[in-house]
PDB file of C-alpha atoms in Angstrom:
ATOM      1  CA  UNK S   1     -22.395 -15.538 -17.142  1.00 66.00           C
ATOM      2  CA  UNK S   2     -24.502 -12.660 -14.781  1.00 60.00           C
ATOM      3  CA  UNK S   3     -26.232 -12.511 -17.816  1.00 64.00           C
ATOM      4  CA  UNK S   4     -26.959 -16.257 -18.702  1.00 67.00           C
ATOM      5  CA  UNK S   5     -28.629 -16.432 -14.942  1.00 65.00           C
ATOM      6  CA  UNK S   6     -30.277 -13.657 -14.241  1.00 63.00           C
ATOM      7  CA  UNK S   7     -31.155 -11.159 -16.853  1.00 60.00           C
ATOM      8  CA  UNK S   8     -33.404  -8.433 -14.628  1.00 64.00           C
ATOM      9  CA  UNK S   9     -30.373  -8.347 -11.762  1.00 65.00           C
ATOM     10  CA  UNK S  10     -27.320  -9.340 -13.407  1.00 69.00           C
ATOM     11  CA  UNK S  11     -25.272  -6.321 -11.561  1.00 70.00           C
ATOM     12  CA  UNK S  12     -24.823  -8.325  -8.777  1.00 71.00           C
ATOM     13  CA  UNK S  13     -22.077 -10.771  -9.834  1.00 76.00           C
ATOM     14  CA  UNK S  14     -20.194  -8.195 -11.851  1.00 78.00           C
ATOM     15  CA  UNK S  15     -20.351  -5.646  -8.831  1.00 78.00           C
ATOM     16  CA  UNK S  16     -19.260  -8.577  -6.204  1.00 74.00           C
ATOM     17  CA  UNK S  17     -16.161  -9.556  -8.170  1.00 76.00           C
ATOM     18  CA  UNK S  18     -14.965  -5.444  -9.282  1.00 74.00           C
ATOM     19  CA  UNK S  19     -14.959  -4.935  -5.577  1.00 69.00           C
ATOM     20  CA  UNK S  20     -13.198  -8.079  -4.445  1.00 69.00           C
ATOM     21  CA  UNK S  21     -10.577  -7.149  -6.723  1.00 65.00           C
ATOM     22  CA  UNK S  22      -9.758  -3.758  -5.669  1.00 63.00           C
ATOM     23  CA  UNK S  23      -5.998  -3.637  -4.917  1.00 56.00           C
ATOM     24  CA  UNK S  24      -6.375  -1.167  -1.911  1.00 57.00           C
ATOM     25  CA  UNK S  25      -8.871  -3.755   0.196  1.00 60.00           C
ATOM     26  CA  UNK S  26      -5.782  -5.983   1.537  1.00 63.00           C
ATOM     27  CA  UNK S  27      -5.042  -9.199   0.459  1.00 71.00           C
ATOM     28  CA  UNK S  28      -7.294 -11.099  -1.911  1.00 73.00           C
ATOM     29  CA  UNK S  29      -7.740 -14.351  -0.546  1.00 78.00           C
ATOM     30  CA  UNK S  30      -9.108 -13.152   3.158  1.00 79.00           C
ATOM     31  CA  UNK S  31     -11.462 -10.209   1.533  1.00 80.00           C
ATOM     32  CA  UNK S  32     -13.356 -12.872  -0.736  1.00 83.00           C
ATOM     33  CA  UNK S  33     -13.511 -15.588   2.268  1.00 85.00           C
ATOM     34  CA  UNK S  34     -15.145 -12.467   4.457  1.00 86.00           C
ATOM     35  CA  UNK S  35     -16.704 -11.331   1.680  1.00 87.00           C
ATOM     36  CA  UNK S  36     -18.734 -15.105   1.713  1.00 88.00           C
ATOM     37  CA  UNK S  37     -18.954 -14.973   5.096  1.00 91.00           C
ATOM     38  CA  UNK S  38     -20.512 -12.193   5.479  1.00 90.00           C
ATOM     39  CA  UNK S  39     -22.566 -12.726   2.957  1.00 89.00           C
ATOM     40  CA  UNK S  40     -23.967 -16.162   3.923  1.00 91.00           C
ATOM     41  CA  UNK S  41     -24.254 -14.336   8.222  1.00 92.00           C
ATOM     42  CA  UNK S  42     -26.139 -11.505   6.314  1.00 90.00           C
ATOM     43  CA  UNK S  43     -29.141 -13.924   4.149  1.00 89.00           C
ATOM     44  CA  UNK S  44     -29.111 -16.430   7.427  1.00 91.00           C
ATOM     45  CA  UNK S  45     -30.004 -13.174   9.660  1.00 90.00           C
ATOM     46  CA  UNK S  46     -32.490 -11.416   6.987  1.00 88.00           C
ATOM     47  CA  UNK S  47     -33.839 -15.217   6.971  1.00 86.00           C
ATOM     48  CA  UNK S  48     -34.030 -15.346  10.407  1.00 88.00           C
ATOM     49  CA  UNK S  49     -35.939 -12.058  10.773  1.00 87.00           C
ATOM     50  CA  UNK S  50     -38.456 -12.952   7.582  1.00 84.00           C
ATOM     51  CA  UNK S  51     -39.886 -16.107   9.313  1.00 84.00           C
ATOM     52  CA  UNK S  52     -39.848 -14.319  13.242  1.00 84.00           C
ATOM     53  CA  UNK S  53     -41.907 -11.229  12.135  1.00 82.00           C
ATOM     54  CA  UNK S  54     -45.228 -10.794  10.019  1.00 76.00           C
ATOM     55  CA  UNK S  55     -46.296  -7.916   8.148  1.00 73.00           C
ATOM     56  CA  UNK S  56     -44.782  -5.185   6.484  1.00 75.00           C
ATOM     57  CA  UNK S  57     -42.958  -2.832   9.157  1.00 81.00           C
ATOM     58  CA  UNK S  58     -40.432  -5.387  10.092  1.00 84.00           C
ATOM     59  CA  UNK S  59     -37.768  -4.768   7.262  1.00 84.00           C
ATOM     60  CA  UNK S  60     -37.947  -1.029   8.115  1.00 87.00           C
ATOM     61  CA  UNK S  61     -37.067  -1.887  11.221  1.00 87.00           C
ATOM     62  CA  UNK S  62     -34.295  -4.139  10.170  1.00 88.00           C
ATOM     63  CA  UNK S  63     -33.089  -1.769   7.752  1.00 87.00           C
ATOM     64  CA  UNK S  64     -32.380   0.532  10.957  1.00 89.00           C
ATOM     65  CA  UNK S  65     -31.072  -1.685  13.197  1.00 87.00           C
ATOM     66  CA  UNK S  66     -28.545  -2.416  10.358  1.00 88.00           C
ATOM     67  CA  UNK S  67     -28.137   1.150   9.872  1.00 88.00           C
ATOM     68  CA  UNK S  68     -26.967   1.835  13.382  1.00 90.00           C
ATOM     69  CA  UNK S  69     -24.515  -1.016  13.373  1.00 89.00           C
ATOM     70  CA  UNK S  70     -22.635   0.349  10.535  1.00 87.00           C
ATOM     71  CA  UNK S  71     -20.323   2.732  12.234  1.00 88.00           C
ATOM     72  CA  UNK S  72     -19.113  -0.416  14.455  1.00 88.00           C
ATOM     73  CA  UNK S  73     -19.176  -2.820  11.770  1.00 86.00           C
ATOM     74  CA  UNK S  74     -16.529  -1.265  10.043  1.00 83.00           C
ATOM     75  CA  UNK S  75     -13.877  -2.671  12.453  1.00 85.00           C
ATOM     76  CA  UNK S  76     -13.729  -5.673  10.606  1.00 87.00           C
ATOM     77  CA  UNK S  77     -14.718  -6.918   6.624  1.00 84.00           C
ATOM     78  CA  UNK S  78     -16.877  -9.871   7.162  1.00 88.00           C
ATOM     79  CA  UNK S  79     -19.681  -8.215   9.766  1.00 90.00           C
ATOM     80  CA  UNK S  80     -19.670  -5.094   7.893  1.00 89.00           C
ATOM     81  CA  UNK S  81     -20.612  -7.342   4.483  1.00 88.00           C
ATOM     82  CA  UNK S  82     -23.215  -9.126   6.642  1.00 90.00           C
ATOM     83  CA  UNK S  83     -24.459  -5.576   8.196  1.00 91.00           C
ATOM     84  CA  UNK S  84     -24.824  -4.494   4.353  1.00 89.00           C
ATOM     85  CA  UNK S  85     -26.203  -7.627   3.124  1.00 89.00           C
ATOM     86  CA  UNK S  86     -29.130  -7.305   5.664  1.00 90.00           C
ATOM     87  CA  UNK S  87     -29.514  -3.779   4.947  1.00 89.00           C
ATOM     88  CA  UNK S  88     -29.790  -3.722   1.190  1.00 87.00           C
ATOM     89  CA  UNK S  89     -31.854  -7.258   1.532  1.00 87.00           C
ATOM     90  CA  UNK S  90     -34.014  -4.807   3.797  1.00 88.00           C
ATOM     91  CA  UNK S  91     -34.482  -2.472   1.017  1.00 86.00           C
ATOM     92  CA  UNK S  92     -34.972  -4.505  -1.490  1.00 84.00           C
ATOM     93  CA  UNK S  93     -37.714  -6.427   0.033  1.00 81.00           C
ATOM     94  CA  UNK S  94     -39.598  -3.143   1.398  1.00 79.00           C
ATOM     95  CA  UNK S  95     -39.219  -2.099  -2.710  1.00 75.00           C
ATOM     96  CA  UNK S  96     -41.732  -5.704  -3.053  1.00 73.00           C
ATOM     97  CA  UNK S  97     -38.683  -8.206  -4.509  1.00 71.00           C
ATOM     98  CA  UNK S  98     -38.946 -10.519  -1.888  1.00 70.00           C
ATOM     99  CA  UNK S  99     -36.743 -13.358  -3.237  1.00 73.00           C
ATOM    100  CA  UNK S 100     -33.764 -11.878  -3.381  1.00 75.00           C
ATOM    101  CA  UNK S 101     -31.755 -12.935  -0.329  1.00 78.00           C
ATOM    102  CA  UNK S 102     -30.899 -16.783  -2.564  1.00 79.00           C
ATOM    103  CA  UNK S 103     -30.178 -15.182  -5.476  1.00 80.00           C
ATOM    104  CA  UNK S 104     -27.699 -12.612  -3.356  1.00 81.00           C
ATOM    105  CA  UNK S 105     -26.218 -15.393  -2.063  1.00 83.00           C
ATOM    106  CA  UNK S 106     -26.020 -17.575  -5.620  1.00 83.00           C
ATOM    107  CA  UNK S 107     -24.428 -14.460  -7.231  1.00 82.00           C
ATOM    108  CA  UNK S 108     -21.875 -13.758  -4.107  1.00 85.00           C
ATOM    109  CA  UNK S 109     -20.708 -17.477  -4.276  1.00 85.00           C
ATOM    110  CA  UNK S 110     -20.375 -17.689  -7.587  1.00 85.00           C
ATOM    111  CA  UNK S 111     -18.204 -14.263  -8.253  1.00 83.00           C
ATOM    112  CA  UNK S 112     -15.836 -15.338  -4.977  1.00 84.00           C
ATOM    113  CA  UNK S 113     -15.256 -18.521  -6.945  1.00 84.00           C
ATOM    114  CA  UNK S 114     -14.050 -16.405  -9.755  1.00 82.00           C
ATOM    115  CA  UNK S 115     -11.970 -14.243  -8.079  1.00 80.00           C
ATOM    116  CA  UNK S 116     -10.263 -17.026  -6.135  1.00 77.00           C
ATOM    117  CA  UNK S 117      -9.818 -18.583  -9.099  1.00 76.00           C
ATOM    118  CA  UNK S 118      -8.702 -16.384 -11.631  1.00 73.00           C
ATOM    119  CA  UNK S 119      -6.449 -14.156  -8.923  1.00 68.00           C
ATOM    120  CA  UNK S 120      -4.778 -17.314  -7.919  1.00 63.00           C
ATOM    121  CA  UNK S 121      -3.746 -18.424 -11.451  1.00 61.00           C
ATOM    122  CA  UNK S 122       0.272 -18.069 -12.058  1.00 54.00           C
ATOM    123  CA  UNK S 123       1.568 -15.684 -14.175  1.00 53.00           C
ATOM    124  CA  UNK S 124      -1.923 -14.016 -13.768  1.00 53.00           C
ATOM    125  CA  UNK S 125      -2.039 -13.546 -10.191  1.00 52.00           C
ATOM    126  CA  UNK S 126       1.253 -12.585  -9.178  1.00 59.00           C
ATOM    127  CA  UNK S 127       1.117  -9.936  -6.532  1.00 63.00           C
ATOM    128  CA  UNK S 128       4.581  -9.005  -6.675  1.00 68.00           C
ATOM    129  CA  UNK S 129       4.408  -6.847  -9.465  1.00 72.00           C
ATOM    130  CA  UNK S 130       2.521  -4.049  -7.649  1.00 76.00           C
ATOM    131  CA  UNK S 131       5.233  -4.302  -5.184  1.00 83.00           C
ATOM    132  CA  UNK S 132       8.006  -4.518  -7.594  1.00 85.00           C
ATOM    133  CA  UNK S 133       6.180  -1.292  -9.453  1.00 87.00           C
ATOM    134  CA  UNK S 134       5.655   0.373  -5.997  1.00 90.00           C
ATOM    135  CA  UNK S 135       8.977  -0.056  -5.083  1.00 91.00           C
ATOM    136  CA  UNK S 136      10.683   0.928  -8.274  1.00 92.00           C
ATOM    137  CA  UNK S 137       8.695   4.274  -7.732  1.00 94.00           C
ATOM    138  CA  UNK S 138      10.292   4.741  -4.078  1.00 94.00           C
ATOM    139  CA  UNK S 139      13.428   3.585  -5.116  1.00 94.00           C
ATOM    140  CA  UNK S 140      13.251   6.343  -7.580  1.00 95.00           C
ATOM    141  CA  UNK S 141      12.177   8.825  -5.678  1.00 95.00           C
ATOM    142  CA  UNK S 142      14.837   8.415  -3.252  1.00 95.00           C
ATOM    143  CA  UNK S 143      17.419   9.162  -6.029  1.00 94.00           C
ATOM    144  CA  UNK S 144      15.301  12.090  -7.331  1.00 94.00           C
ATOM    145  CA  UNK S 145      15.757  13.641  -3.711  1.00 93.00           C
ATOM    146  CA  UNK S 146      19.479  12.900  -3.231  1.00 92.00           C
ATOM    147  CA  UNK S 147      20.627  13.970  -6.627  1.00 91.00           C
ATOM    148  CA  UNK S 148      18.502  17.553  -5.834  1.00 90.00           C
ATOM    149  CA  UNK S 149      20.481  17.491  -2.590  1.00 87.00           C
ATOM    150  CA  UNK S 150      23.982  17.018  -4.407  1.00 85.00           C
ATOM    151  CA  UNK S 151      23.137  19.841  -7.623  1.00 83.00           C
ATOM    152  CA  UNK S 152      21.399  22.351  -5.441  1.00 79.00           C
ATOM    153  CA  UNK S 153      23.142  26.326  -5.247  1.00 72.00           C
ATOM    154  CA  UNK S 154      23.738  27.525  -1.902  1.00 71.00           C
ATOM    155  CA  UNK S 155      20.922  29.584  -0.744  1.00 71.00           C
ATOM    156  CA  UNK S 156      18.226  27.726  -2.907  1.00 77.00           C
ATOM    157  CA  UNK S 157      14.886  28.020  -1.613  1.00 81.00           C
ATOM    158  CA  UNK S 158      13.913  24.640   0.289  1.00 80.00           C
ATOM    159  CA  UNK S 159      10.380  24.332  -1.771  1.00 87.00           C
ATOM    160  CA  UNK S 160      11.454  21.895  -4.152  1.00 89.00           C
ATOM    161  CA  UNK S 161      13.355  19.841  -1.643  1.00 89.00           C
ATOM    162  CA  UNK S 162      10.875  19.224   1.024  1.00 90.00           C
ATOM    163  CA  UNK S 163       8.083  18.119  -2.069  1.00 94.00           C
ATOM    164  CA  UNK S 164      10.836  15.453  -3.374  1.00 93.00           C
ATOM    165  CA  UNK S 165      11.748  14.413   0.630  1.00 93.00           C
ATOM    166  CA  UNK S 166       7.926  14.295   0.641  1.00 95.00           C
ATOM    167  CA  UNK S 167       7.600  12.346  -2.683  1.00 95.00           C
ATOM    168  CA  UNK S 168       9.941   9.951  -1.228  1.00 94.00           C
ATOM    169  CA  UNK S 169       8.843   8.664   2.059  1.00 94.00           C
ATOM    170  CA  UNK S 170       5.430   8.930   0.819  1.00 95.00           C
ATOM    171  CA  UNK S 171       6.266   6.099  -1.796  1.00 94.00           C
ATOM    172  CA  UNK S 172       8.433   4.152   0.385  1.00 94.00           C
ATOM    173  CA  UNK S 173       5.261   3.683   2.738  1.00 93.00           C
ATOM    174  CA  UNK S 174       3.086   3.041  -0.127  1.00 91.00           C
ATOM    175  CA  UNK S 175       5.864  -0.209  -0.631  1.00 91.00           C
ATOM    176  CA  UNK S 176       6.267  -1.381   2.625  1.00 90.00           C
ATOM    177  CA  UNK S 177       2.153  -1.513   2.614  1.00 85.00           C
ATOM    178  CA  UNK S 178       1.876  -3.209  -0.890  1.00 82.00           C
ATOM    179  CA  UNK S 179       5.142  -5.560  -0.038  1.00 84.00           C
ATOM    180  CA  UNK S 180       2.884  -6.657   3.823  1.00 80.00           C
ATOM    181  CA  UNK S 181      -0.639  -7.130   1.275  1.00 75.00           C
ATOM    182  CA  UNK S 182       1.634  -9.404  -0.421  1.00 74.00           C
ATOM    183  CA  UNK S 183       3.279 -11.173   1.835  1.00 72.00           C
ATOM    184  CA  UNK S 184      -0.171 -12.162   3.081  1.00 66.00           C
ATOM    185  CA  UNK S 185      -1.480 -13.326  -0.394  1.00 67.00           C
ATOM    186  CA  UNK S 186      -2.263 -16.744  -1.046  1.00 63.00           C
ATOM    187  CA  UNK S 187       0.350 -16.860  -3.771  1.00 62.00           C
ATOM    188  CA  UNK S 188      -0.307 -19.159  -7.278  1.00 56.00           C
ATOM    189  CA  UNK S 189       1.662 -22.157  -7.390  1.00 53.00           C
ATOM    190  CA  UNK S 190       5.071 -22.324  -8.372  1.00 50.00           C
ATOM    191  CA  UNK S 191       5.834 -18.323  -7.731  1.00 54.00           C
ATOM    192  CA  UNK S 192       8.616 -18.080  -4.930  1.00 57.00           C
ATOM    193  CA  UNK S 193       8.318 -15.282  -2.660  1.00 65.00           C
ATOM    194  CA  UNK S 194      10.582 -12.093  -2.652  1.00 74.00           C
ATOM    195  CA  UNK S 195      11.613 -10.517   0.585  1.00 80.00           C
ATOM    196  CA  UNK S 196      10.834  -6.954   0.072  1.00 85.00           C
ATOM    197  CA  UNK S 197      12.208  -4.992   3.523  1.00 88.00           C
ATOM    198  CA  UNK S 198      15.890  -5.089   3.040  1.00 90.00           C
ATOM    199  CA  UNK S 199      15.665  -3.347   0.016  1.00 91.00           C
ATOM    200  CA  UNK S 200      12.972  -0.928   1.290  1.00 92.00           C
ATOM    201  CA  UNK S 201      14.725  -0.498   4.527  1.00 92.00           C
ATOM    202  CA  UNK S 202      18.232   0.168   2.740  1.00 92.00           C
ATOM    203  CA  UNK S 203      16.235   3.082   0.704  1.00 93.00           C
ATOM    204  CA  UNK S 204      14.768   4.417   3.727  1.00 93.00           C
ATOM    205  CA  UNK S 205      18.196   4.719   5.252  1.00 91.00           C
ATOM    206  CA  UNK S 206      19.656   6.310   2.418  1.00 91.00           C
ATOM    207  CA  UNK S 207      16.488   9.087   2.440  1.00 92.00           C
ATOM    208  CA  UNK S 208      17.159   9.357   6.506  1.00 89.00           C
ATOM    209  CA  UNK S 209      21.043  10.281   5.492  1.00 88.00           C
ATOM    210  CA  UNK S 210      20.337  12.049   2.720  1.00 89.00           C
ATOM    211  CA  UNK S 211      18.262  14.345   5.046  1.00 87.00           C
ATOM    212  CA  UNK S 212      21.098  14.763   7.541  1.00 83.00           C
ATOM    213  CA  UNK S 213      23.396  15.633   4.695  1.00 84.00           C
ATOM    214  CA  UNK S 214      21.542  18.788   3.648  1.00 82.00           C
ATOM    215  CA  UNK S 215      22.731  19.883   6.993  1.00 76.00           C
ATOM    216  CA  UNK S 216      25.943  19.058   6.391  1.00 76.00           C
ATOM    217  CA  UNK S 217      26.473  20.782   3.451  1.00 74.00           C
ATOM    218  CA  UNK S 218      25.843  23.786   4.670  1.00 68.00           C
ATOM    219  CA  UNK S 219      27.219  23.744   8.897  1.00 68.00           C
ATOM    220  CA  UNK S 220      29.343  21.011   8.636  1.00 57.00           C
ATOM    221  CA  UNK S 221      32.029  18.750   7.214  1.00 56.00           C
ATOM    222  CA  UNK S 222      31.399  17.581   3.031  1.00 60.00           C
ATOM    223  CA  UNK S 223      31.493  13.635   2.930  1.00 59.00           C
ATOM    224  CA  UNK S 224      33.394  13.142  -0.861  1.00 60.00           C
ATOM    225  CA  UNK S 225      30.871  13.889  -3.614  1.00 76.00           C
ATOM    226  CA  UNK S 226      32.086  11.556  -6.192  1.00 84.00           C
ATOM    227  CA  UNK S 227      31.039   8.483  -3.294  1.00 84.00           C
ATOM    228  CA  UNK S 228      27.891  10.281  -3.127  1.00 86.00           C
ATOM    229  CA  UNK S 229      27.365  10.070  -6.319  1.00 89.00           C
ATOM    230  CA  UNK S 230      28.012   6.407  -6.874  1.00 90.00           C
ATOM    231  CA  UNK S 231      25.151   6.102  -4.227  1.00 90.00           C
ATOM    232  CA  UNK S 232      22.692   8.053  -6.177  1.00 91.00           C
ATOM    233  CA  UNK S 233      23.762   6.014  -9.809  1.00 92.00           C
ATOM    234  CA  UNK S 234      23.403   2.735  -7.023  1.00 92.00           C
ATOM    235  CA  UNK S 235      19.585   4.301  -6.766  1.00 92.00           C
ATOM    236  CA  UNK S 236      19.037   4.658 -10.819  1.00 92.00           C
ATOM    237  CA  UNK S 237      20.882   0.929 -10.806  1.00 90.00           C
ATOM    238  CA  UNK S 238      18.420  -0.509  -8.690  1.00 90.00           C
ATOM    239  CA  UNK S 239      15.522   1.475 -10.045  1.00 90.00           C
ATOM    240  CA  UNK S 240      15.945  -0.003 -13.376  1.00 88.00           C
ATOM    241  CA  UNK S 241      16.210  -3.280 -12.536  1.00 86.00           C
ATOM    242  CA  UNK S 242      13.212  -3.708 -10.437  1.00 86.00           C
ATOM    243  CA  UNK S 243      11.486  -2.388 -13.821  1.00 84.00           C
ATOM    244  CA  UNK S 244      13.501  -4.182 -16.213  1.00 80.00           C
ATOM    245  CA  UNK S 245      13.732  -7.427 -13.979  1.00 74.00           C
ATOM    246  CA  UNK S 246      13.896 -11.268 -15.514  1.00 73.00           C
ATOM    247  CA  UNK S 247      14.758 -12.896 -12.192  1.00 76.00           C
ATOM    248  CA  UNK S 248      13.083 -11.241  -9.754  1.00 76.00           C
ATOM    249  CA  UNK S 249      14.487 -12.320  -6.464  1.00 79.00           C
ATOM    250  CA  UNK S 250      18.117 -12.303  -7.486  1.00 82.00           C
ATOM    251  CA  UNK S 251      17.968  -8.762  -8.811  1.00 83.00           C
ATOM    252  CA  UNK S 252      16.349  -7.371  -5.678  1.00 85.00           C
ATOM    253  CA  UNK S 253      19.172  -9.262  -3.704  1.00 86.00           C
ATOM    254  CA  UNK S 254      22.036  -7.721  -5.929  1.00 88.00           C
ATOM    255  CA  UNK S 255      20.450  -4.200  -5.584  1.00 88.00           C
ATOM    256  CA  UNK S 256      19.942  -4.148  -1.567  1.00 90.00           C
ATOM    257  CA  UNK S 257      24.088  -5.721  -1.136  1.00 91.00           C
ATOM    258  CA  UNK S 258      24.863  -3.009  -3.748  1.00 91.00           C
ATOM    259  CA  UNK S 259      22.794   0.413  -2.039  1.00 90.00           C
ATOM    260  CA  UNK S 260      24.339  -1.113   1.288  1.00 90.00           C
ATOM    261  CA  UNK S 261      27.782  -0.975   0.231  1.00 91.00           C
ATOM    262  CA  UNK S 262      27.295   2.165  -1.542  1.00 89.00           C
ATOM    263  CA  UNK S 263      26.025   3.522   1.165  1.00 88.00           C
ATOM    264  CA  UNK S 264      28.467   2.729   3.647  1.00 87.00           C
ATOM    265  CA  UNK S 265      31.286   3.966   1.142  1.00 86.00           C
ATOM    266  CA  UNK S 266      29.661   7.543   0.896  1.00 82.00           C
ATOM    267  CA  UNK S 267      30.035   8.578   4.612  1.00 79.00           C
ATOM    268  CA  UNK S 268      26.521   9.282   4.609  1.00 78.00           C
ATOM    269  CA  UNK S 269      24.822   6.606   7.100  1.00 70.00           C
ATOM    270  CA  UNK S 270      27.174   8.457  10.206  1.00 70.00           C
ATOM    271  CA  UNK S 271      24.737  11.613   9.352  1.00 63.00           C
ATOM    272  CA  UNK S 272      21.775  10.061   9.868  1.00 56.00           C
ATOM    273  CA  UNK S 273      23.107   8.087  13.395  1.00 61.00           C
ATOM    274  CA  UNK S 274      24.294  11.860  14.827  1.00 59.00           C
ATOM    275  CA  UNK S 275      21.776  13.845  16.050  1.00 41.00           C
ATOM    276  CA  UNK S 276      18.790  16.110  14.648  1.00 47.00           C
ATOM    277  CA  UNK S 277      20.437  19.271  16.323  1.00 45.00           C
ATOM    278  CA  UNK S 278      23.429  20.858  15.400  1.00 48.00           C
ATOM    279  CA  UNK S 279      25.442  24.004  17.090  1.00 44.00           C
ATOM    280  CA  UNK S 280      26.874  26.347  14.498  1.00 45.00           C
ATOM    281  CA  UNK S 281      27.992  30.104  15.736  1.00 47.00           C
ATOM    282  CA  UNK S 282      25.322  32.303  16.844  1.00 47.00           C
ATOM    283  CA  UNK S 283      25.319  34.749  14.103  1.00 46.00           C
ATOM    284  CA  UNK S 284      22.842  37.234  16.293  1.00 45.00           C
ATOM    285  CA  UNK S 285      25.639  38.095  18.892  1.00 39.00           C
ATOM    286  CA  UNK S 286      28.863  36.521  17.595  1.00 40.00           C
ATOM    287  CA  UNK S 287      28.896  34.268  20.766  1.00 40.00           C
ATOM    288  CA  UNK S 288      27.627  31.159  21.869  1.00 40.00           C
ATOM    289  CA  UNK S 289      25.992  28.333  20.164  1.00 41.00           C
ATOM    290  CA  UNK S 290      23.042  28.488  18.547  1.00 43.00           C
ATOM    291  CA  UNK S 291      20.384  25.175  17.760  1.00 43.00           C
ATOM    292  CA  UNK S 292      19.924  24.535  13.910  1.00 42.00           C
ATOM    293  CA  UNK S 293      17.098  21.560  12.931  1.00 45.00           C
ATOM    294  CA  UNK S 294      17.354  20.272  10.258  1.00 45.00           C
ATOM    295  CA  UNK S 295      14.695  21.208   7.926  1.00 49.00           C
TER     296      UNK S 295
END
C-alpha cells in the first residue's frame, strides 16, 4: 500500500504502524488516537508557522523551538508526536521538500486505521496472551525460587538464591504491568476479560513467604515439608495451565483457589505476616539476643 501511494517516501506508513504496535508503549488504542492527534496538532502548527513567516530562516527557528520543548513534551504521547511532527516537518522543509506536512498527515491516518483495525480483530488482537505468557513466566519463577529454598544444603552460599528471588519479583512486576496495559485495551469483540491480580497477588504472597521461610529454616521452627511441597507442585500446576490453557478464565480461577489453599495448608503465609527481624542467641558472647534480617 506505502508503496502504491507514494513511491519516493513510502517509509512513512510502514514506520507509523511498527511503532504503534510496539508492546512496551501502553495500550494500543490510546497510543494510535495520540499518535493522530498529535499528528494532525503537529501539520496544523507547521501550517500555521508556513503562512505567518516568509523566507527561509523561519523553519530553523521552528526546528529549535521544537527542539527545546522536547524534554517537557515527553510527559505525555500526543504533544510529544506533535513536538516531533513539527520538528522533522522543520527539517524536511529546510532539506527543500516543502509538501510534506499532507502527505505526513495522509500516511499517519492511514497506518492508525490499520493498526486500529487489524489490533482490534478477535482472535488476532487478543491482549491477554502477553499477560497469560508474562504470567506463566512469574508463576514459574516463583516455583523455581521455592523449590531452591526447599533442596538447598545448609550453609549454601546465598548467590543462587537472591538471582532466582530476583528472577521472581522481577517477572511478577513485568505481569502486573502487562495484566494493567490490558485491562486498558480496547478489547475485540466477543473476548471476555480475565481478572489477572488474584492470581498475581496469590504468587506474590507465596514469594513474600517463601522469603520468610529461608529464615526459618535455619533460626526457627520447620513448617511440614511435604505441605510445602504440594505448594511448589500447586506453582508447576498453575504454570502449565496458563501455557497449556483452552478456557482461559476458568483455568486462571481454578489455579488462584488452588495456590490459596495450598498456601494456607503449608504454614507458610504466618512467615511472611511475622516480622523481618528475628532474635536468635548471640553467638559473639553467649548472651543476649542478637538481630538477624533476613537476607
Amino acid at each position: 500500500m506505502a508503496l502504491t501511494l507514494r513511491a519516493d517516501q513510502w517509509y512513512w506508513l510502514p514506520a507509523t504502524a511498527a511503532f504503534l504496535v510496539k508492546p512496551d508503549l501502553g495500550p494500543l488504542f490510546s497510543r494510535t488516537v495520540n499518535r493522530f492527534a498529535g499528528t494532525v496538532a503537529g501539520v496544523a502548527a507547521f501550517g500555521a508557522a508556513s503562512s505567518l513567516f516568509a523566507g527561509g530562516w523561519w523553519p530553523v527557528v521552528t526546528a529549535g523551538f521544537a527542539g527545546a520543548l522536547l524534554p517537557v513534551a515527553t510527559r505525555h504521547f500526543a504533544f510529544q508526536t506533535a513536538v516531533v511532527t513539527v520538528l522533522v516537518l522543520s527539517f524536511v522543509h529546510v532539506g527543500g521538500d516543502t509538501e510534506v506536512a499532507g502527505q505526513r498527515l495522509l500516511d499517519t491516518s492511514i497506518a492508525c486505521g490499520i493498526v486500529l483495525l487489524v489490533g482490534h480483530l478477535p482472535r488476532l488482537g487478543d491482549p491477554r496472551r502477553r499477560v497469560r505468557h508474562r504470567a506463566a513466566v512469574a508463576v514459574r519463577r516463583t516455583e523455581q525460587y521455592l523449590r531452591h529454598v526447599l533442596t538447598a544444603a545448609p550453609g549454601e552460599p546465598t548467590g543462587q538464591r537472591l538471582a532466582l528471588r530476583r528472577a521472581a519479583y522481577t517477572a511478577l512486576a513485568d505481569a502486573r504491568s502487562a495484566a494493567g496495559t490490558a485491562a486498558a485495551e480496547l478489547r475485540p469483540g466477543g473476548v471476555p476479560d480475565c481478572d489477572w491480580q488474584p492470581l498475581l497477588t496469590t504468587t506474590e504472597r507465596v514469594a513474600d513467604a517463601t522469603t520468610a521461610y529461608t529464615v526459618h529454616l535455619a533460626y526457627g521452627p520447620r513448617p511440614p515439608t511435604a505441605a510445602v511441597h504440594r505448594l511448589a507442585d500447586a506453582l508447576a500446576a498453575a504454570a502449565g495451565a496458563l501455557t497449556h490453557t483452552k478456557d482461559l478464565e476458568a483455568d486462571v480461577g481454578r489455579a488462584t483457589r488452588r495456590l490459596r489453599a495450598q498456601l494456607r495448608r503449608s504454614g507458610l503465609e504466618g512467615l511472611a505476616r511475622e516480622e523481618t527481624m528475628l532474635t536468635v542467641p548471640d553467638g559473639r558472647t553467649g548472651r543476649g539476643r542478637a538481630p538477624v534480617r533476613i537476607p
